[in-house]
XYZ file of C-alpha atoms in Angstrom:
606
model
C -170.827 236.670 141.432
C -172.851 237.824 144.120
C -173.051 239.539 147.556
C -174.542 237.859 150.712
C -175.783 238.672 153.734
C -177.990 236.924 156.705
C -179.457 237.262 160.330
C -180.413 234.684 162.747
C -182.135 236.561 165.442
C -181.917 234.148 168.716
C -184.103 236.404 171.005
C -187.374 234.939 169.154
C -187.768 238.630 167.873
C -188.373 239.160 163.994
C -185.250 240.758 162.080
C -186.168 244.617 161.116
C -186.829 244.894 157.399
C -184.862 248.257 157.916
C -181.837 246.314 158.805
C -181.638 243.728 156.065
C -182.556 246.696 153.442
C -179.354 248.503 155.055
C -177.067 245.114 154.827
C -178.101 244.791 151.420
C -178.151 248.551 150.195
C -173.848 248.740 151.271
C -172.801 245.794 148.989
C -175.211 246.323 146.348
C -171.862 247.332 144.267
C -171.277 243.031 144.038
C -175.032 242.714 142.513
C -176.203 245.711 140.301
C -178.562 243.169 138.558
C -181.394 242.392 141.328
C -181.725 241.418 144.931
C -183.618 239.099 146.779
C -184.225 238.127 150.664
C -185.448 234.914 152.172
C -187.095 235.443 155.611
C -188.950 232.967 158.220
C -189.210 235.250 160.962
C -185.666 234.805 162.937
C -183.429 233.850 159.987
C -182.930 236.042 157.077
C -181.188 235.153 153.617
C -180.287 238.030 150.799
C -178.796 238.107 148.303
C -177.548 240.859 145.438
C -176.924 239.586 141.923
C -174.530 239.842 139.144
C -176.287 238.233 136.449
C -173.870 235.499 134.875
C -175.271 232.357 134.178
C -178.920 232.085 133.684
C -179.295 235.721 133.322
C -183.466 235.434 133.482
C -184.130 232.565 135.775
C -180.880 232.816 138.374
C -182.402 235.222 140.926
C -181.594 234.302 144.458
C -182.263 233.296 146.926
C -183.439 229.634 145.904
C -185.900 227.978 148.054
C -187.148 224.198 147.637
C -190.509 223.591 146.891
C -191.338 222.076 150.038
C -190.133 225.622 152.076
C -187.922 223.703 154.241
C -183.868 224.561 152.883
C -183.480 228.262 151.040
C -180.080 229.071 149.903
C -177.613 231.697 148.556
C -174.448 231.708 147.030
C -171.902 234.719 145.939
C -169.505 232.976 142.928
C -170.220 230.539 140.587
C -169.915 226.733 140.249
C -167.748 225.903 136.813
C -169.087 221.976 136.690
C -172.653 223.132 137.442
C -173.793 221.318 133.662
C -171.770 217.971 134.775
C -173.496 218.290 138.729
C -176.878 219.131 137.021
C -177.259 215.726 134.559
C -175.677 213.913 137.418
C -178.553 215.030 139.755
C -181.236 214.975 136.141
C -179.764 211.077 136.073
C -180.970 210.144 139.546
C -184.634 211.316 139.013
C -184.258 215.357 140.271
C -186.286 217.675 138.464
C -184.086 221.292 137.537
C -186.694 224.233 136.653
C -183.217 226.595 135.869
C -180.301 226.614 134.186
C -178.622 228.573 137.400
C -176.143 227.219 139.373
C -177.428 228.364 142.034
C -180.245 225.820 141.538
C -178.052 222.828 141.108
C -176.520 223.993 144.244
C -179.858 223.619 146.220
C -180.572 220.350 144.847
C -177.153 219.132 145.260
C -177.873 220.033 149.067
C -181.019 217.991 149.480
C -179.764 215.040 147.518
C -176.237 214.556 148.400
C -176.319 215.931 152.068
C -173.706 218.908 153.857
C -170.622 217.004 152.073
C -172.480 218.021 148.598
C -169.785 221.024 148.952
C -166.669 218.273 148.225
C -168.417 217.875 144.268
C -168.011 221.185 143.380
C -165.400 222.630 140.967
C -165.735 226.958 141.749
C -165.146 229.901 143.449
C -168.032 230.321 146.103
C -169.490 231.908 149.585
C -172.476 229.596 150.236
C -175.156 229.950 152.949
C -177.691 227.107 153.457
C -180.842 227.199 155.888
C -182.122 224.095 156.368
C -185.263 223.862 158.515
C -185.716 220.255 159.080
C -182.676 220.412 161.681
C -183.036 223.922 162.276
C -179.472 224.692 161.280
C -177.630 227.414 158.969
C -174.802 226.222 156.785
C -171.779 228.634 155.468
C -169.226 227.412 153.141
C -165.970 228.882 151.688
C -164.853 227.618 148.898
C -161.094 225.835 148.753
C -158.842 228.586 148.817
C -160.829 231.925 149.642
C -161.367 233.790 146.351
C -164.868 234.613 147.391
C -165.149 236.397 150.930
C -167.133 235.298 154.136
C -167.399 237.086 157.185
C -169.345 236.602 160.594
C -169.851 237.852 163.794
C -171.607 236.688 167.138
C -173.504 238.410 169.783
C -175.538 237.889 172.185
C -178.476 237.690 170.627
C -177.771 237.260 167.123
C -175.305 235.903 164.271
C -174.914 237.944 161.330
C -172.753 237.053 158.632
C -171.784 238.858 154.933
C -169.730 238.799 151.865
C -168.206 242.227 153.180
C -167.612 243.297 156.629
C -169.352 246.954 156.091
C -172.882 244.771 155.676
C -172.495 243.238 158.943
C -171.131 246.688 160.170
C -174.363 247.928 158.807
C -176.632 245.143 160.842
C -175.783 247.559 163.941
C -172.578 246.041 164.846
C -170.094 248.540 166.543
C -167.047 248.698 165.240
C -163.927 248.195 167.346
C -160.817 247.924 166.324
C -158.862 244.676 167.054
C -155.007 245.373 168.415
C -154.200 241.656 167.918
C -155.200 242.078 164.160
C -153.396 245.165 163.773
C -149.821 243.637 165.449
C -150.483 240.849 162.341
C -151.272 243.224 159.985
C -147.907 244.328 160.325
C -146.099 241.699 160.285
C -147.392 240.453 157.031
C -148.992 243.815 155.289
C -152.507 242.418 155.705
C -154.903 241.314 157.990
C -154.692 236.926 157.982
C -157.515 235.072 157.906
C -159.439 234.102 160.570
C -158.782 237.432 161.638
C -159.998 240.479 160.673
C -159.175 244.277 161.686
C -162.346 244.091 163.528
C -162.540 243.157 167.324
C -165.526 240.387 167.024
C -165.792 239.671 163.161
C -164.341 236.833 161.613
C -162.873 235.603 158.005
C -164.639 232.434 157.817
C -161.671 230.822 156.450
C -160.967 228.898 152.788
C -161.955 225.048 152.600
C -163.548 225.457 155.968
C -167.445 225.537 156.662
C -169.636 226.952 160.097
C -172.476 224.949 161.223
C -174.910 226.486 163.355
C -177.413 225.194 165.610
C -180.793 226.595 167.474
C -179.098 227.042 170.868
C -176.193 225.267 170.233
C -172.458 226.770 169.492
C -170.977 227.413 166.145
C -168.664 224.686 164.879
C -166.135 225.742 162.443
C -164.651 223.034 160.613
C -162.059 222.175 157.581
C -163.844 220.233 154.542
C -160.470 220.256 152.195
C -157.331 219.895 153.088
C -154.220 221.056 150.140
C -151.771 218.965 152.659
C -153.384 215.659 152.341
C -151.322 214.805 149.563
C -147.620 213.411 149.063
C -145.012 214.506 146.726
C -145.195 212.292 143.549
C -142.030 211.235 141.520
C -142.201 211.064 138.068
C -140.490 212.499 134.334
C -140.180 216.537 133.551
C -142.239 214.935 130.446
C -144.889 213.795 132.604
C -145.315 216.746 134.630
C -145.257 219.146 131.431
C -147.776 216.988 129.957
C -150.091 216.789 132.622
C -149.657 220.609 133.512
C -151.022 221.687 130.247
C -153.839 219.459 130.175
C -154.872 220.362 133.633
C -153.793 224.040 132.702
C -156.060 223.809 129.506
C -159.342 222.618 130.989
C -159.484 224.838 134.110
C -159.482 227.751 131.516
C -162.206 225.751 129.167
C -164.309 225.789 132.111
C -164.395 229.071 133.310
C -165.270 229.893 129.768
C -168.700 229.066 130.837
C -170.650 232.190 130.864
C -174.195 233.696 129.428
C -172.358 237.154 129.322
C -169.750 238.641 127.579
C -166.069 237.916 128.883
C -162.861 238.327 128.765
C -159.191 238.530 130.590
C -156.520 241.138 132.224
C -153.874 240.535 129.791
C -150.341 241.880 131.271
C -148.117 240.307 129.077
C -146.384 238.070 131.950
C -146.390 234.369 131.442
C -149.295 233.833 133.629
C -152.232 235.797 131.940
C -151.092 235.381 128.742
C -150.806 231.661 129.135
C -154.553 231.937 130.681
C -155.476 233.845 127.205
C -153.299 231.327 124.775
C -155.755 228.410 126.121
C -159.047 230.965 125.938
C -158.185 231.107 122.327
C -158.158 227.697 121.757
C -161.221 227.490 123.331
C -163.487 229.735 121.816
C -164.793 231.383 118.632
C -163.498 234.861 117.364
C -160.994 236.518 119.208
C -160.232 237.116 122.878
C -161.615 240.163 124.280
C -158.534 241.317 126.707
C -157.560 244.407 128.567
C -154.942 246.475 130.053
C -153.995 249.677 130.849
C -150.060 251.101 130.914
C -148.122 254.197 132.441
C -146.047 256.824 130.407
C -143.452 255.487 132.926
C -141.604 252.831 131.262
C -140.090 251.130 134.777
C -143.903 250.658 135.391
C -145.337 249.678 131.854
C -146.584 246.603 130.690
C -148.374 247.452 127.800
C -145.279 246.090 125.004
C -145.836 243.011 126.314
C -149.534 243.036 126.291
C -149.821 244.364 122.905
C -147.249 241.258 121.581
C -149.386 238.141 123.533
C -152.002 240.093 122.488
C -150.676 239.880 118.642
C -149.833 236.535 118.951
C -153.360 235.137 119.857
C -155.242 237.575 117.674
C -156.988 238.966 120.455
C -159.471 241.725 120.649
C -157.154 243.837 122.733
C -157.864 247.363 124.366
C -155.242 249.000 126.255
C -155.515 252.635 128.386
C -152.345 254.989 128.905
C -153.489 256.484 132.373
C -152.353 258.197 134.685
C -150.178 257.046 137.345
C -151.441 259.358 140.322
C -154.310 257.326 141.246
C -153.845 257.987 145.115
C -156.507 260.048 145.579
C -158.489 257.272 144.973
C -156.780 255.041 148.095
C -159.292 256.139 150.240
C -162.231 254.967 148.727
C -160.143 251.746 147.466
C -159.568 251.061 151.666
C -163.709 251.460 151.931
C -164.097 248.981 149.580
C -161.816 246.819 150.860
C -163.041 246.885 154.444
C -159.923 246.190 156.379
C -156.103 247.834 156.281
C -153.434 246.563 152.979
C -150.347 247.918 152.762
C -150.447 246.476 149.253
C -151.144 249.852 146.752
C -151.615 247.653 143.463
C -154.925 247.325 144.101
C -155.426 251.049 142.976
C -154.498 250.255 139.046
C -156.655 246.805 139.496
C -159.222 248.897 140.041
C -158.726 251.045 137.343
C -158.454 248.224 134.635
C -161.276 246.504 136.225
C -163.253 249.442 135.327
C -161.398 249.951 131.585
C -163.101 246.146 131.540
C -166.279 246.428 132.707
C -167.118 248.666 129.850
C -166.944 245.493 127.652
C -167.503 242.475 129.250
C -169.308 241.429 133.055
C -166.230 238.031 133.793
C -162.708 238.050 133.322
C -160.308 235.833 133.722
C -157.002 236.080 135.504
C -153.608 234.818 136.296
C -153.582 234.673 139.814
C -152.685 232.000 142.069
C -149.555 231.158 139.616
C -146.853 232.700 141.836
C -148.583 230.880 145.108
C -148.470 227.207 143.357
C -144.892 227.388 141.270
C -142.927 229.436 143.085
C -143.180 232.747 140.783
C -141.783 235.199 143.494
C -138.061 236.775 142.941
C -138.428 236.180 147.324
C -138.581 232.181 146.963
C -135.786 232.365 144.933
C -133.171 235.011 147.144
C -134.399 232.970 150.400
C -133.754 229.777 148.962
C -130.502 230.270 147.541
C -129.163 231.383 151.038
C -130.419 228.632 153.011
C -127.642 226.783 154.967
C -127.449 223.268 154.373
C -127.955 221.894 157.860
C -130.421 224.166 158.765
C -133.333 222.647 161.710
C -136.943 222.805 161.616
C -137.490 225.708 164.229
C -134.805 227.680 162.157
C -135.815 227.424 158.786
C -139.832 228.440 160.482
C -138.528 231.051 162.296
C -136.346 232.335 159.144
C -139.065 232.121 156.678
C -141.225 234.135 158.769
C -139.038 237.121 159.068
C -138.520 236.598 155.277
C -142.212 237.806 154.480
C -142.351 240.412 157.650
C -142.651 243.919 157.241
C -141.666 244.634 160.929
C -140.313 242.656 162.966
C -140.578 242.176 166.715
C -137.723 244.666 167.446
C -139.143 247.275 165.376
C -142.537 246.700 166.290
C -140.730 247.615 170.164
C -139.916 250.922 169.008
C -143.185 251.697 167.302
C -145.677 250.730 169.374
C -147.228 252.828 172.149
C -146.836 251.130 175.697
C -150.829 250.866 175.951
C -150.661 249.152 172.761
C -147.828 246.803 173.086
C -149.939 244.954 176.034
C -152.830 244.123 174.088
C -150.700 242.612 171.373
C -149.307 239.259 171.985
C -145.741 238.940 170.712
C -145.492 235.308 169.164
C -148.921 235.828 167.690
C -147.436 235.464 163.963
C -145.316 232.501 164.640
C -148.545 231.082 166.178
C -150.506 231.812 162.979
C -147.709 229.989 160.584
C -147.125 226.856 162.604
C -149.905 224.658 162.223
C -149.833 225.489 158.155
C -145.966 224.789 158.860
C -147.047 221.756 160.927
C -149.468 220.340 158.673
C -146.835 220.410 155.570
C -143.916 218.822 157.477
C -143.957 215.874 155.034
C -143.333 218.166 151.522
C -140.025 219.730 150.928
C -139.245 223.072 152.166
C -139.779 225.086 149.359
C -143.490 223.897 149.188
C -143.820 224.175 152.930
C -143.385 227.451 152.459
C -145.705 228.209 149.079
C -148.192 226.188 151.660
C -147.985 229.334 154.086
C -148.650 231.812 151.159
C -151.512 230.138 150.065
C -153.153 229.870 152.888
C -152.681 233.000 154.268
C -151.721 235.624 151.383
C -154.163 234.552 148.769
C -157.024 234.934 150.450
C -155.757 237.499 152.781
C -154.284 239.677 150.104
C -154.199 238.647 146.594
C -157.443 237.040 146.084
C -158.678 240.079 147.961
C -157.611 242.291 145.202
C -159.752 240.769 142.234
C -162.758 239.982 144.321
C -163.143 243.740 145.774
C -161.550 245.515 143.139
C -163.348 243.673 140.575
C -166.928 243.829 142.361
C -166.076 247.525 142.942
C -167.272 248.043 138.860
C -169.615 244.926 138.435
C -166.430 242.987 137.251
C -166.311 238.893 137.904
C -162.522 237.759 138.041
C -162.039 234.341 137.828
C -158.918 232.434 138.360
C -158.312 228.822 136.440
C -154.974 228.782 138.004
C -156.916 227.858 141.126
C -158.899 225.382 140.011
C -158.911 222.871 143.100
C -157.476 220.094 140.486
C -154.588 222.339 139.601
C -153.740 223.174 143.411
C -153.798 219.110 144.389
C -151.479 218.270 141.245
C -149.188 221.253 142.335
C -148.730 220.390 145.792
C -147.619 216.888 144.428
C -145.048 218.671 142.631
C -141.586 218.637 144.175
C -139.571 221.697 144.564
C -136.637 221.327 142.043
C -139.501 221.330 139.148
C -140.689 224.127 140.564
C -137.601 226.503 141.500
C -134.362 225.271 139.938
C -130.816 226.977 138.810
C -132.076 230.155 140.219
C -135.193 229.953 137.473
C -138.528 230.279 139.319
C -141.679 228.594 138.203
C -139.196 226.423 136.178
C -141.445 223.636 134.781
C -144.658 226.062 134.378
C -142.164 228.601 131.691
C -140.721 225.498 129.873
C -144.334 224.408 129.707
C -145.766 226.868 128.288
C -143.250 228.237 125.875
C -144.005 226.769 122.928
C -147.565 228.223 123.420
C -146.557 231.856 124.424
C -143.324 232.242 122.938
C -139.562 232.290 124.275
C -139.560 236.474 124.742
C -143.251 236.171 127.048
C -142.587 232.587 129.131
C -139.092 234.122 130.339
C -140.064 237.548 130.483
C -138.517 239.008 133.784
C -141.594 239.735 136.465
C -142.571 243.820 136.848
C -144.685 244.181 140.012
C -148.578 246.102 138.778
C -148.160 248.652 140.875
C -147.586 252.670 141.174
C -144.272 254.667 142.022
C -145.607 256.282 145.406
C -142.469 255.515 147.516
C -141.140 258.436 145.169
C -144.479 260.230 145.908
C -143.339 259.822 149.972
C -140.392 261.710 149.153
C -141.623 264.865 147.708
C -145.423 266.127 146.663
C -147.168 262.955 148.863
C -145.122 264.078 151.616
C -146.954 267.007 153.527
C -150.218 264.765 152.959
C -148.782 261.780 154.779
C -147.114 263.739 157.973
C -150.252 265.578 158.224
C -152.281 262.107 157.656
C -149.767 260.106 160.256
C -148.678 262.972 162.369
C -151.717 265.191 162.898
C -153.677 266.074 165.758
C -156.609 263.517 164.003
C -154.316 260.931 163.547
C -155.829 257.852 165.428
C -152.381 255.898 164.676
C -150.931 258.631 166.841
C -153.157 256.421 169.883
C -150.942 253.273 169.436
C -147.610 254.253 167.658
C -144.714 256.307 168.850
C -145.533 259.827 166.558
C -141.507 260.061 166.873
C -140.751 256.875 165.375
C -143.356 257.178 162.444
C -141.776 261.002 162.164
C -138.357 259.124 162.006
C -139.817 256.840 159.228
C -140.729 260.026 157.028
C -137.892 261.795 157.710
C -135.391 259.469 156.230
C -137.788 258.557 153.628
C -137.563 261.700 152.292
C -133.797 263.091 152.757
C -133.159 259.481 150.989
C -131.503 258.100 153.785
C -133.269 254.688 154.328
C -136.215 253.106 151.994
C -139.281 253.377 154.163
C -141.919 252.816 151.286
C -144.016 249.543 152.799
C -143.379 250.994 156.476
C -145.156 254.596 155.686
C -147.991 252.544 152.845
C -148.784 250.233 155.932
C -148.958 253.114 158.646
C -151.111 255.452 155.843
C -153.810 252.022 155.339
C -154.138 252.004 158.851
C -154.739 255.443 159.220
C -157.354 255.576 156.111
C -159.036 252.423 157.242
C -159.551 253.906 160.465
C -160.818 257.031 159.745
C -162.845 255.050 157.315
C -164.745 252.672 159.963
C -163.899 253.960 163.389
C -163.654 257.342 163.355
C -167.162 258.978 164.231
C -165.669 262.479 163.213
C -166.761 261.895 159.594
C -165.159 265.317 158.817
C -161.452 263.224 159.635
C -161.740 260.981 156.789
C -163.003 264.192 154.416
C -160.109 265.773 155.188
C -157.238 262.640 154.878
C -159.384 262.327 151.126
C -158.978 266.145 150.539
C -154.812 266.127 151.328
C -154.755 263.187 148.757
C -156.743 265.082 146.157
C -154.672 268.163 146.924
C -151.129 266.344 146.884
């Protein structure tokens, strides 16, 4: 795990030291262990490293011997020992045990479709000077970051947008972005809150030519597959094996590790097949509130029994907002999502003891684990058309919709927004899954849009924020194909959500844990709109300062608090999305820095 940056100056002019140094220097949170920098002149290459595998020979960037291809990577590559003997076998000589290494070689011997080979979670940037072209991939499903931006004269490109911020782009906020961010509660890829910048997005790769234009272009595909029809026995069978070795390889690791252990059926199945899998117990971690509607830790502390884990667990406090702002800087762009505040906090309880983690994430996304497939599946009529049930599902995951986004927006602001830009943004994934039942049409949209626009977000920044590498076996490419051959009704059936994946794993985990109804990680703060988080979020929303007050209706958003807090209506997501907006803002646009000192300030004081 890694950050990346680069520069390819066009204008024959050498790239400022300064300028890499200050690229580097704002992500050097994703690699406390070392940093290096590649440079001919006009392209530029740096890297800063978390230290995983390889710890004394895995310093980036790597550069073949003859000078001509130098690459970096932020991630890791979980079949780098198979890749490495396959590459020994055919004559190439490895100085390293990196991965980054077998990644260079895998380049020069297997060509730009080396990528297809790998088994990981990676950002990878490749110059290659015999064709004078630069290479970015992204691995399949986006749970490592890549950004980019063009100008004029330059392209500039980063594992976080404040590096390429700090390359001298201007920021400018994106109205287009913004309109989707509110639709969906976060910003979807290729888009980013930034006018200009771009999510480079997952299974895709950008080529990039000396005075030629950048080519973006898909190099996996999850919809080139067909449904398969075979035995519950079969599927259970195969699930588990699958299940078993995407956990023994991520298991590979020259630190200490360990895993976020919640109790649900995900992580602790992840942890049941980590202790199978190693010697001595399971390092695992989680932290609980005094608030029993938001507690987990029961059900931690019993998977954590039942494996014989090595299990440390933090009561803390709940009131972690006055943290949000500096979670928003770290996340670069506006989420209306506020669970990554107690992510962060047990990624830091972790990185104490260990440097990887694993996770359960991506579960929900491939077997239908949401409460929401269920309740919109169960009201579905039966002769329902194609436009209807597209049109339906997207209000189903909207925060507002277009007639609320009518009253909120500012005139100014409505015409820069175009109104059937988040139908636009589902229907080719809708298009591209027409062939698959409905149910995985839609689990199609939410991994391609909230996993790596949300949820994979939340690990990766989160995670890096305390030198923390989360990494997910439930998204091992292998498991996504072989659940996207998987038809619905093993998937969601009698009202029971990830049906086959809980009678799967039961004998493993246990009856009480595989069935264990689903509590959301998150913190109370609708509660905290109604009373002592109240005067901090009208004065945040509603103040003079308040640079939401340039494109929404201050009425409407007053309306929004108002009944919040009398009780009236349930405004929690509206006034969460409206205060990330605002605290991004302030964050990365604002040039009053005394604005965002002062949103931090109400926070601390509330």
């Amino acid at each position: 795990m890694c950050g990346i940056s680069g520069y390819w100056s066009f204008n024959g002019r050498s790239v400022p030291t300064e300028r890499i140094a200050a690229m580097s220097r704002v992500q050097s949170h994703r690699g406390p262990d070392g940093d290096g920098v590649f440079s001919n002149g006009r392209v530029t290459l740096a890297n800063q490293r978390l230290a995983i595998i390889d710890v004394e020979n895995g310093d980036q960037p790597f550069v073949s011997d003859d000078g001509a291809v130098a690459l970096v990577q932020n991630g890791e590559i979980f079949n780098y020992i198979e890749l490495a003997k396959e590459l020994r076998a055919a004559g190439v000589r490895l100085k390293t045990g990196s991965d980054t290494e077998v990644l260079l070689h895998a380049y020069r011997h297997w060509g730009p479709d080396f990528v297809r080979r790998l088994n990981g979670m990676f950002a990878i940037a490749i110059w290659d000077n015999r064709d004078a072209t630069l290479r970015l991939y992204r691995d399949r499903i986006g749970v490592k970051p890549l950004f980019y931006t063009e100008t004029g004269d330059s392209f500039v490109f980063a594992s976080e947008i404040k590096s390429i911020l700090a390359a001298g782009i201007a920021p400018q906020l994106d109205p287009e972005a913004i309109d989707l961010f509110l639709t969906f509660n976060y910003v979807p890829p290729p888009h980013t809150a930034f006018k200009g910048i771009r999510h480079l997005p997952p299974g895709c790769m950008a080529e990039l030519k000396a005075g030629g234009p950048l080519q973006v272009k898909r190099w996996w595909s999850l919809t080139q597959r067909d449904m398969i029809d075979q035995s519950e026995a079969a599927w259970s069978g195969a699930f588990l094996d699958l299940f078993e070795d995407a956990v023994r390889l991520r298991l590979r690791s020259d630190v200490p590790f360990g895993a976020f252990l919640s109790g649900g059926v995900d992580s602790t199945s992840v942890v049941g097949f980590m202790a199978r899998n190693i010697d001595g117990p399971v390092r695992t971690f989680s932290i609980g509130f005094e608030d029993p509607r938001f507690d987990e830790t029961a059900s931690a502390k019993l998977a954590a029994s039942r494996f014989g884990t090595d299990h440390i667990a933090e009561i803390v406090d709940p009131d972690m907002v006055s943290a949000w702002p500096n979670v928003m800087w770290h996340l670069d762009q506006p989420h209306g999502d506020v669970s990554f505040m107690p992510t962060r906090r047990v990624s830091e309880l972790a990185s104490r003891h260990v440097k990887v983690v694993l996770t359960g994430d991506g579960g929900d996304e491939l077997f239908a684990g949401y409460d929401k497939y269920r309740n919109f599946f169960e009201s579905r009529p039966e002769h329902e058309s194609d436009a209807q049930f597209r049109s339906a599902y997207l209000a189903n995951i909207s925060l507002f919709d277009p007639a609320e986004k009518a009253r909120l927006y500012r005139p100014e602001f409505a015409r820069e927004v175009d109104p059937q830009a988040s139908a636009e943004l589902l229907r080719p994934h809708f298009d591209e899954s027409a062939h698959w039942d409905r149910l995985n049409q839609a689990l199609n949209v939410d991994m391609q849009l909230l996993l790596p626009g949300n949820n994979l977000v939340k690990p990766d920044r989160m995670g890096m924020a305390e030198g923390v590498e989360a990494r997910t076996p439930m998204l091992d490419y292998r498991m996504m194909e072989f659940a996207f051959t998987m038809p619905a009704q093993f998937k969601l059936r009698d009202g029971e959500t990830k049906y086959l994946f809980k009678k799967a794993v039961a004998p493993m985990i246990g009856e009480d844990l595989a069935y264990r109804k689903k509590q959301m990680f998150t913190v109370p703060i609708g509660e905290w709109f109604k009373d002592r988080l109240a005067p901090a979020a009208r004065a945040t929303l509603l103040g003079n300062d308040a640079i939401t007050r340039t494109m929404f209706d201050s009425a409407r958003m007053g309306a929004y608090l108002d009944a919040h807090v009398a009780g009236r209506e349930n405004r929690t997501r509206e006034i969460r999305a409206l205060m990330a907006i605002e605290l991004w803002a302030r964050a990365f646009l604002d040039t009053d820095t005394n604005a965002s000192d002062r949103a931090e300030s109400a926070l601390y004081a509330a």
